[in-house]
Amino acid sequence: LPPGKLKYLTEIDYVRHLALVAIIEQDGRPVEIGVARYVAGPSGDDCEFAIAIDDAWQGSGVAGILMLSLIDAARARGMRKMEAFILASNDKMIKFARQLGFEVRRDADDPGMMHAVRSL
């Protein structure tokens, strides 16, 4: 990874940038199976989230646990709105966001993207 990207992904401050990681033990070693993160916007009271789950663990409930924990953490840190941009073809993610209470609409600037927003 380029140094700037590595710094961004590893130097979180737990307020403006938070990452929650799901880890299991496999063959005596820790293995990351999912990560959910948010980064605060310029106003400091809204944030954008992203989530990634290992293919083998999709549908297991890990994503829901991570996202509910991330939503709680963002709310506790003063965030009032959480959002994400989702590929319009990603039906599973759109359904997941809606199940979590996000309002999902086509992005006005890019018809290939959906915009998910939830008040915290």
Short mmCIF file of C-alpha atoms in Angstrom, two decimals, residues 8-113:
data_model
loop_
_atom_site.label_atom_id
_atom_site.label_comp_id
_atom_site.label_asym_id
_atom_site.label_seq_id
_atom_site.Cartn_x
_atom_site.Cartn_y
_atom_site.Cartn_z
CA TYR A 8 -5.24 6.46 6.63
CA LEU A 9 -6.23 2.85 7.28
CA THR A 10 -4.16 2.38 10.42
CA GLU A 11 -4.14 5.72 12.24
CA ILE A 12 -7.67 6.04 13.55
CA ASP A 13 -8.55 8.55 16.27
CA TYR A 14 -11.69 6.78 17.59
CA VAL A 15 -13.82 9.92 17.13
CA ARG A 16 -13.54 11.24 13.56
CA HIS A 17 -12.31 7.91 12.19
CA LEU A 18 -13.27 4.60 13.76
CA ALA A 19 -12.83 1.03 12.53
CA LEU A 20 -14.34 -2.08 14.10
CA VAL A 21 -12.84 -5.41 13.11
CA ALA A 22 -14.25 -8.93 13.46
CA ILE A 23 -11.54 -11.51 14.07
CA ILE A 24 -11.72 -15.27 14.51
CA GLU A 25 -9.03 -17.73 15.48
CA GLN A 26 -8.14 -20.16 12.73
CA ASP A 27 -5.38 -22.73 13.14
CA GLY A 28 -4.20 -20.85 16.21
CA ARG A 29 -3.89 -17.53 14.38
CA PRO A 30 -6.14 -14.47 14.30
CA VAL A 31 -7.95 -14.00 10.97
CA GLU A 32 -9.87 -10.86 10.05
CA ILE A 33 -13.31 -11.73 8.68
CA GLY A 34 -14.85 -8.27 8.52
CA VAL A 35 -14.37 -4.57 9.07
CA ALA A 36 -16.78 -1.67 9.39
CA ARG A 37 -15.56 1.90 9.59
CA TYR A 38 -16.77 5.45 9.53
CA VAL A 39 -15.04 8.72 8.73
CA ALA A 40 -16.57 11.98 9.93
CA GLY A 41 -17.46 14.71 7.48
CA PRO A 42 -16.13 18.28 7.74
CA SER A 43 -18.99 19.36 10.03
CA GLY A 44 -18.06 16.68 12.57
CA ASP A 45 -21.66 15.59 13.15
CA ASP A 46 -22.10 13.32 10.13
CA CYS A 47 -20.08 10.39 8.84
CA GLU A 48 -19.70 8.04 5.91
CA PHE A 49 -19.46 4.31 6.53
CA ALA A 50 -17.96 1.38 4.67
CA ILE A 51 -18.13 -2.32 5.45
CA ALA A 52 -16.39 -5.39 4.05
CA ILE A 53 -17.03 -8.99 5.05
CA ASP A 54 -15.06 -12.03 3.91
CA ASP A 55 -17.08 -13.98 1.33
CA ALA A 56 -17.17 -17.09 3.53
CA TRP A 57 -18.81 -15.09 6.34
CA GLN A 58 -21.43 -13.20 4.34
CA GLY A 59 -24.92 -14.01 5.56
CA SER A 60 -23.63 -15.14 8.97
CA GLY A 61 -24.73 -12.06 10.90
CA VAL A 62 -21.23 -10.60 11.28
CA ALA A 63 -22.10 -7.58 9.13
CA GLY A 64 -25.15 -6.77 11.25
CA ILE A 65 -23.19 -7.00 14.50
CA LEU A 66 -20.44 -4.76 13.12
CA MET A 67 -22.86 -2.20 11.69
CA LEU A 68 -25.06 -1.98 14.80
CA SER A 69 -21.92 -1.51 16.89
CA LEU A 70 -20.63 1.12 14.45
CA ILE A 71 -23.95 3.00 14.53
CA ASP A 72 -23.92 2.95 18.36
CA ALA A 73 -20.31 4.16 18.44
CA ALA A 74 -20.99 6.99 15.97
CA ARG A 75 -24.03 8.11 17.96
CA ALA A 76 -22.02 8.03 21.22
CA ARG A 77 -19.38 10.25 19.61
CA GLY A 78 -21.92 12.90 18.62
CA MET A 79 -22.64 11.91 15.03
CA ARG A 80 -26.18 12.73 13.98
CA LYS A 81 -26.22 11.28 10.47
CA MET A 82 -24.55 8.30 8.79
CA GLU A 83 -24.40 7.74 5.05
CA ALA A 84 -22.83 5.61 2.34
CA PHE A 85 -22.66 5.41 -1.42
CA ILE A 86 -23.50 1.96 -2.79
CA LEU A 87 -23.23 0.64 -6.33
CA ALA A 88 -26.75 0.50 -7.77
CA SER A 89 -26.06 -3.11 -8.84
CA ASN A 90 -25.23 -4.22 -5.27
CA ASP A 91 -28.69 -5.50 -4.35
CA LYS A 92 -27.48 -7.30 -1.21
CA MET A 93 -25.91 -4.16 0.24
CA ILE A 94 -28.94 -2.02 -0.63
CA LYS A 95 -31.24 -4.52 1.12
CA PHE A 96 -28.88 -4.67 4.12
CA ALA A 97 -28.79 -0.87 4.44
CA ARG A 98 -32.58 -0.70 4.32
CA GLN A 99 -32.85 -3.41 7.00
CA LEU A 100 -30.64 -1.22 9.21
CA GLY A 101 -33.00 1.73 8.78
CA PHE A 102 -31.16 3.62 6.05
CA GLU A 103 -33.19 5.46 3.44
CA VAL A 104 -31.71 4.44 0.09
CA ARG A 105 -32.22 6.49 -3.06
CA ARG A 106 -30.50 6.84 -6.41
CA ASP A 107 -27.68 9.36 -6.23
CA ALA A 108 -28.62 12.57 -8.04
CA ASP A 109 -25.10 13.02 -9.46
CA ASP A 110 -24.42 9.42 -10.52
CA PRO A 111 -27.22 7.09 -11.67
CA GLY A 112 -24.91 4.10 -11.10
CA MET A 113 -24.79 4.82 -7.38
#
